[in-house]
PDB file of C-alpha atoms in Angstrom:
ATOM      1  CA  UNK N1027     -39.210 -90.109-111.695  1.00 51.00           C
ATOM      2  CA  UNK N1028     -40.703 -87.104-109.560  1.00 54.00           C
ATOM      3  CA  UNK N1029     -37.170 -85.875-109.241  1.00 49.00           C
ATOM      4  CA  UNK N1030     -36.296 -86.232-113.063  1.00 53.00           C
ATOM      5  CA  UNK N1031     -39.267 -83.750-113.830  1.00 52.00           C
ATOM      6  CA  UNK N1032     -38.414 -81.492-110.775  1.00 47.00           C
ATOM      7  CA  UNK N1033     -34.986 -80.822-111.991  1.00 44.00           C
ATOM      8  CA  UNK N1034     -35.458 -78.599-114.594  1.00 46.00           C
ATOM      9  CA  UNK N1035     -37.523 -76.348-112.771  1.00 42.00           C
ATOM     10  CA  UNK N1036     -35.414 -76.369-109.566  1.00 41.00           C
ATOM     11  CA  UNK N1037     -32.453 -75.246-112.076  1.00 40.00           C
ATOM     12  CA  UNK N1038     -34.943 -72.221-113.725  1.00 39.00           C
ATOM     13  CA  UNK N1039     -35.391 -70.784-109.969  1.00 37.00           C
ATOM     14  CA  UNK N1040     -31.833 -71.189-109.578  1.00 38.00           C
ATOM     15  CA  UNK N1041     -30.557 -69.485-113.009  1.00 35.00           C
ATOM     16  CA  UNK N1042     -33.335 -66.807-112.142  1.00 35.00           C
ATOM     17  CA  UNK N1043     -31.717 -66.279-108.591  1.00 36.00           C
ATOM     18  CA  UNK N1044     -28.499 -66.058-109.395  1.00 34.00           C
ATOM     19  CA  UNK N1045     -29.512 -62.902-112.564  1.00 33.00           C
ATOM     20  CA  UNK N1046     -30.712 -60.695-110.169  1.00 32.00           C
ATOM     21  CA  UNK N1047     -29.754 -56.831-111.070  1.00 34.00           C
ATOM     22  CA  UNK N1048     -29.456 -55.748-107.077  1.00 29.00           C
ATOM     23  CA  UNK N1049     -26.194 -55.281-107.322  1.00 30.00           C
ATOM     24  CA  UNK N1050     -26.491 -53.461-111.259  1.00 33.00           C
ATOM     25  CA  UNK N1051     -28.756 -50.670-109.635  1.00 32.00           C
ATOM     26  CA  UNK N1052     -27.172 -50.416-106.828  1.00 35.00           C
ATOM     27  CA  UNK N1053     -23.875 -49.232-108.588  1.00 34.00           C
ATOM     28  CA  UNK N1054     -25.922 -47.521-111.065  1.00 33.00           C
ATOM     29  CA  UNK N1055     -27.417 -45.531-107.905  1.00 36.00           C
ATOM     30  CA  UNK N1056     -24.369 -44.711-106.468  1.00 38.00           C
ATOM     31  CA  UNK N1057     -23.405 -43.452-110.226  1.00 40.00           C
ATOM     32  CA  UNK N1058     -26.340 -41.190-110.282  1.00 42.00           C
ATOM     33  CA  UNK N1059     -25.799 -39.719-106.753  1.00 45.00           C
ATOM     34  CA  UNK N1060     -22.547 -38.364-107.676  1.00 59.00           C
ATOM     35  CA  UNK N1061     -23.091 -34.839-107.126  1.00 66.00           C
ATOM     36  CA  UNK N1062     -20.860 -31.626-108.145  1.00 70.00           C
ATOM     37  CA  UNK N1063     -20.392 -28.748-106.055  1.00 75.00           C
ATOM     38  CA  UNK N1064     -20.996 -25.252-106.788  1.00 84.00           C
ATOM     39  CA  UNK N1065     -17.788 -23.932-108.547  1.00 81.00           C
ATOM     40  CA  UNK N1066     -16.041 -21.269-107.300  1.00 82.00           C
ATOM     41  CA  UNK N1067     -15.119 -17.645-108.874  1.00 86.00           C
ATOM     42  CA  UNK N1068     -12.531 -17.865-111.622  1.00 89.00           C
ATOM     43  CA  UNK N1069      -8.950 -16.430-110.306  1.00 93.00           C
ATOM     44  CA  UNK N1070      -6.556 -14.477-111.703  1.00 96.00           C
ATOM     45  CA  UNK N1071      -4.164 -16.934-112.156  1.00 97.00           C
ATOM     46  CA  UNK N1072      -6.486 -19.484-113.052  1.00 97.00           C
ATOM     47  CA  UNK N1073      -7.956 -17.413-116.154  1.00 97.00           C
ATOM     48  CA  UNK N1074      -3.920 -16.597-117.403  1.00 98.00           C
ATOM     49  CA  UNK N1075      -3.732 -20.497-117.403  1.00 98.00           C
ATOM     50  CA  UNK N1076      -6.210 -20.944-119.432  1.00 97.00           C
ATOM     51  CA  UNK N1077      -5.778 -18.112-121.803  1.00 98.00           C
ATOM     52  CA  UNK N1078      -2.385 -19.502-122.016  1.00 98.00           C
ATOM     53  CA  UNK N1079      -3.438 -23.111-122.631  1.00 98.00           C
ATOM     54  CA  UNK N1080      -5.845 -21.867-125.434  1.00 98.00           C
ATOM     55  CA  UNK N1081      -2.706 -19.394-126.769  1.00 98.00           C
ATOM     56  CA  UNK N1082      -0.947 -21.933-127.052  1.00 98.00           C
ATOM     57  CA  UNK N1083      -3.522 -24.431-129.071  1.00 98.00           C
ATOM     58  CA  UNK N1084      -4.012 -21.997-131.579  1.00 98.00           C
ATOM     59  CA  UNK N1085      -0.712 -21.505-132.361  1.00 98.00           C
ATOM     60  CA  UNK N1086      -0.933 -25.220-132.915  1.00 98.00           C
ATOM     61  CA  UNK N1087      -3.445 -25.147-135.040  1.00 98.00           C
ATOM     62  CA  UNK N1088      -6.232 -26.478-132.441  1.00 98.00           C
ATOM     63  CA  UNK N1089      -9.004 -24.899-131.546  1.00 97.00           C
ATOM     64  CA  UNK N1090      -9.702 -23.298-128.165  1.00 98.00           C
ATOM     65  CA  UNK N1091     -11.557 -24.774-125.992  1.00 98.00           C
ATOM     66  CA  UNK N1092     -14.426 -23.715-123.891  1.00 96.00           C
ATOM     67  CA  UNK N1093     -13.989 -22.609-120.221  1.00 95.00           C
ATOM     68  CA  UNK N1094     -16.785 -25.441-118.463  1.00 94.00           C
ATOM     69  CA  UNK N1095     -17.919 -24.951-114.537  1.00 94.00           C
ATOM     70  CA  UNK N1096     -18.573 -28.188-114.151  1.00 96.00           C
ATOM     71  CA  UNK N1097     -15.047 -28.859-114.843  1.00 97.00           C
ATOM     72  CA  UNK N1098     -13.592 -26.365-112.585  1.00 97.00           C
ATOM     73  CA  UNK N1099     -16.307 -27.282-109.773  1.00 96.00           C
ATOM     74  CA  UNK N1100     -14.719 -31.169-109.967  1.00 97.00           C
ATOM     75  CA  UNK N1101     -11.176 -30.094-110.447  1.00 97.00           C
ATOM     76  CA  UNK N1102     -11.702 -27.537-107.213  1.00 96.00           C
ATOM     77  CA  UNK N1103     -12.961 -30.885-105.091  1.00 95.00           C
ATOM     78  CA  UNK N1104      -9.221 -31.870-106.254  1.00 96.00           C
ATOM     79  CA  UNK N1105      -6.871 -29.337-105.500  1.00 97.00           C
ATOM     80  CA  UNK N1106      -8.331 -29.290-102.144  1.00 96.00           C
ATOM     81  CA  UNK N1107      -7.882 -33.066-101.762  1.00 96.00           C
ATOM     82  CA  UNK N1108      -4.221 -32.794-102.634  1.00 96.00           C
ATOM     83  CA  UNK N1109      -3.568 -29.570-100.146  1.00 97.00           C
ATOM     84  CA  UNK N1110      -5.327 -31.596 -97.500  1.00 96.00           C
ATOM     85  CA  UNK N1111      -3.414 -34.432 -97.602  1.00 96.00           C
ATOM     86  CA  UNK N1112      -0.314 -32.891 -99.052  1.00 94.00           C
ATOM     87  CA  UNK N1113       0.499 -34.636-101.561  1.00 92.00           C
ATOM     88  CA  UNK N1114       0.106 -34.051-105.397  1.00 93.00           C
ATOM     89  CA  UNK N1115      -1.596 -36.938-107.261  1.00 93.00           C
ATOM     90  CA  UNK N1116      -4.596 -38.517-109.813  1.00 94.00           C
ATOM     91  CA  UNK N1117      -5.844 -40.256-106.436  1.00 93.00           C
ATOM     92  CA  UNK N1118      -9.376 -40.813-107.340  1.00 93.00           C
ATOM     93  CA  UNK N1119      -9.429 -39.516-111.027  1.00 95.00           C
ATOM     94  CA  UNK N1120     -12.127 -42.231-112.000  1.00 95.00           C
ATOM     95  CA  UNK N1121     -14.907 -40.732-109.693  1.00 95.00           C
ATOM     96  CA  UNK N1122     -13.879 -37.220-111.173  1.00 96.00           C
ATOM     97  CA  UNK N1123     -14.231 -39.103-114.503  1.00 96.00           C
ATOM     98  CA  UNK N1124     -17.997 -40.254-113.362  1.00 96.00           C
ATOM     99  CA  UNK N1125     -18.782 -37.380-112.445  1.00 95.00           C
ATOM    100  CA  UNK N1126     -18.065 -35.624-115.264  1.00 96.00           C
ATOM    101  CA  UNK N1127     -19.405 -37.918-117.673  1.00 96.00           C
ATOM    102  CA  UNK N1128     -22.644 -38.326-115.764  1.00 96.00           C
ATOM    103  CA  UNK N1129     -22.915 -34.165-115.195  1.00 94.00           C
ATOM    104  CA  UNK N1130     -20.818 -32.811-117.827  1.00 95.00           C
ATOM    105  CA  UNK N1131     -21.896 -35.572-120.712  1.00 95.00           C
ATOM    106  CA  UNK N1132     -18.472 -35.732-121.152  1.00 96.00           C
ATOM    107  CA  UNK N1133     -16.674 -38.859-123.390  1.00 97.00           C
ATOM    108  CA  UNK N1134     -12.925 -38.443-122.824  1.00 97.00           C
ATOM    109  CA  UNK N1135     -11.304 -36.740-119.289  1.00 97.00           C
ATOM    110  CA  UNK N1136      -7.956 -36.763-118.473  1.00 97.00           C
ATOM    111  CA  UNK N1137      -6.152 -34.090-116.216  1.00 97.00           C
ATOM    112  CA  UNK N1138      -3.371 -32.431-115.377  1.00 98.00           C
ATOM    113  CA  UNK N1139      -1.952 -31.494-111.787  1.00 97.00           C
ATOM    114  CA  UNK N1140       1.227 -29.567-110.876  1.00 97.00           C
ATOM    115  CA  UNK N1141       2.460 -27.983-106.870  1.00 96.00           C
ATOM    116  CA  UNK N1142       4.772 -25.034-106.379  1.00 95.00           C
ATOM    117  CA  UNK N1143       4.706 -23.171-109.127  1.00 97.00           C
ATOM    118  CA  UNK N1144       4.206 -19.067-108.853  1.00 96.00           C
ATOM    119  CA  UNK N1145       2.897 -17.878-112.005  1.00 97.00           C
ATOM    120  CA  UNK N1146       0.793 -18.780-114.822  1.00 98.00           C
ATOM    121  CA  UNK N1147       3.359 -18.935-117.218  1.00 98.00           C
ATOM    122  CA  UNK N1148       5.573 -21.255-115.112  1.00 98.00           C
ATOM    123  CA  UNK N1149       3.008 -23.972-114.325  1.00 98.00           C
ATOM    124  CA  UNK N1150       2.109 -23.895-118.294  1.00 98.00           C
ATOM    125  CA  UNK N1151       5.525 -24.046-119.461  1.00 98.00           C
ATOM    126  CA  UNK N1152       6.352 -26.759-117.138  1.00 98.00           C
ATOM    127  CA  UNK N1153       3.406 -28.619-118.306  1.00 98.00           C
ATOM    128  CA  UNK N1154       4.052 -27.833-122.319  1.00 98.00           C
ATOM    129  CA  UNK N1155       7.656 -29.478-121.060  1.00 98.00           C
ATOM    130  CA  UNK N1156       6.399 -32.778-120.156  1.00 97.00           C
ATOM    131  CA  UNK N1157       5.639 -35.017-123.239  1.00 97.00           C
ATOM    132  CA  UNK N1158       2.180 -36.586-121.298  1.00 96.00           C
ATOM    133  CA  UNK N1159       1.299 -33.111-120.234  1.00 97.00           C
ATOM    134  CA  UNK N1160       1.669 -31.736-123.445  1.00 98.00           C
ATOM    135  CA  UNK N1161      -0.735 -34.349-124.946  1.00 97.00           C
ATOM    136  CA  UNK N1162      -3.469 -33.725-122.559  1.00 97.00           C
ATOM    137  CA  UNK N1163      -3.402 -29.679-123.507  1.00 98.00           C
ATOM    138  CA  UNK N1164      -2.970 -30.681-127.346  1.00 98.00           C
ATOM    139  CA  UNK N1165      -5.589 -33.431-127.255  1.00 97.00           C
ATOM    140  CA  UNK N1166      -8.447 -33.303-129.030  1.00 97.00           C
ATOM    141  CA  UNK N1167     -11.000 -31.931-126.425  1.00 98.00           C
ATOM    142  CA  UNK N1168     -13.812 -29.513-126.359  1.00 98.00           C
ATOM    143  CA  UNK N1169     -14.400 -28.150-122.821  1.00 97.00           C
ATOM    144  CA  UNK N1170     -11.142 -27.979-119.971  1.00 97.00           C
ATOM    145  CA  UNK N1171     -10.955 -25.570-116.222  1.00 97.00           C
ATOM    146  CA  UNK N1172      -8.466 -25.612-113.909  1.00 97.00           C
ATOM    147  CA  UNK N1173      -8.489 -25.022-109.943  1.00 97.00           C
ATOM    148  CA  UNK N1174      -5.682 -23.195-108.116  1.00 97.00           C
ATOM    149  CA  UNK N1175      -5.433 -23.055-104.778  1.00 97.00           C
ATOM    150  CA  UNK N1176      -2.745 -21.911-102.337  1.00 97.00           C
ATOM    151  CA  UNK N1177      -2.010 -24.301 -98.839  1.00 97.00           C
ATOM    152  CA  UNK N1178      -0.857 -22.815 -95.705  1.00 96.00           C
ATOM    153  CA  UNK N1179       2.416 -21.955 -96.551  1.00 96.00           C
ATOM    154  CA  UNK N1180       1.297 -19.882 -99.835  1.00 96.00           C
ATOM    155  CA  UNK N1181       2.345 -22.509-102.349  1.00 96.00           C
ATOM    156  CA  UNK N1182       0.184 -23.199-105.131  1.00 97.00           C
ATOM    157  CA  UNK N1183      -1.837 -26.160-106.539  1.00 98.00           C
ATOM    158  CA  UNK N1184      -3.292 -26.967-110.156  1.00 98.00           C
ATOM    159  CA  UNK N1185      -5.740 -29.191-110.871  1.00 98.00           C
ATOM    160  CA  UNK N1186      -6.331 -29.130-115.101  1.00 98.00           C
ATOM    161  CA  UNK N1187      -9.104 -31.126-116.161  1.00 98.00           C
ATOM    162  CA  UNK N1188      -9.862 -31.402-119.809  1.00 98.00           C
ATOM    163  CA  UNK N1189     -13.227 -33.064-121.290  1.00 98.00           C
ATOM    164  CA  UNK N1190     -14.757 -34.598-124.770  1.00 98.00           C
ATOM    165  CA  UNK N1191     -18.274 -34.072-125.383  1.00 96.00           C
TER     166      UNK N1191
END
């Protein structure tokens, strides 16, 4: 009978071991340490991009959007992933997504990323060119920067983030 009226108890210290939040904070903490590096100055090439990109959603009938450093600070941490390891990818797009919706309060990211091309209007063309491209520059969006970097050899890389606040 002592066991019958220990059981319910023994399964109340079990329910309440088993709902512990340890793990909950822990990724929460590891959320809230994602930090975002200085961004660098805008180049030339970078600004024609995005006067381009904002061109072109007018003509659309969309409205511009905002030039964010934020944004361009995360897509920067990009472009030099993808020169380091030579390759052009969304390899780890959901921390850049994290990290932009913890520092940029951003709802919506997506991104665009492109290698080789030599001018503004090339990379943008190529980009208006590709129907899943295309959506990310028409989407509706309030805040986008871009990254461009050259490797070694003098060939370019894009990294075109776009946000929803």
């Amino acid at each position: 009978m002592k066991a019958k009226k220990l059981l319910p108890l023994m399964a109340i210290v079990a329910l309440l071991s088993f709902t512990s939040c340890s793990t909950d904070s822990a990724a929460e903490e590891k959320i809230n340490s994602i930090e975002v590096p200085v961004a660098p100055q805008a180049k030339q090439i970078e600004i024609e991009i995005m006067e381009l990109i904002n061109a072109h959603r007018i003509t659309e009938g969309l409205n511009p959007l905002n030039y964010h450093s934020t944004v361009k600070a995360v897509a920067s941490t990009h472009t030099d992933y993808m020169i380091e390891v030579d390759n052009v990818s969304h390899d780890n797009f959901f921390q850049r997504k994290q990290s932009l919706q913890i520092n940029a309060d951003a709802n919506i990211v997506t991104e665009n990323v492109a290698y080789g091309f030599s001018s503004a209007d090339s990379v943008v063309n190529a980009w208006l060119n590709s129907p899943s491209h295309r959506e990310n520059i028409e989407g509706n969006f309030t805040d986008f920067d871009i990254s461009a970097e050259k490797n070694n050899e003098g060939k370019w890389y894009f990294t075109n983030i776009f946000i929803k606040r």
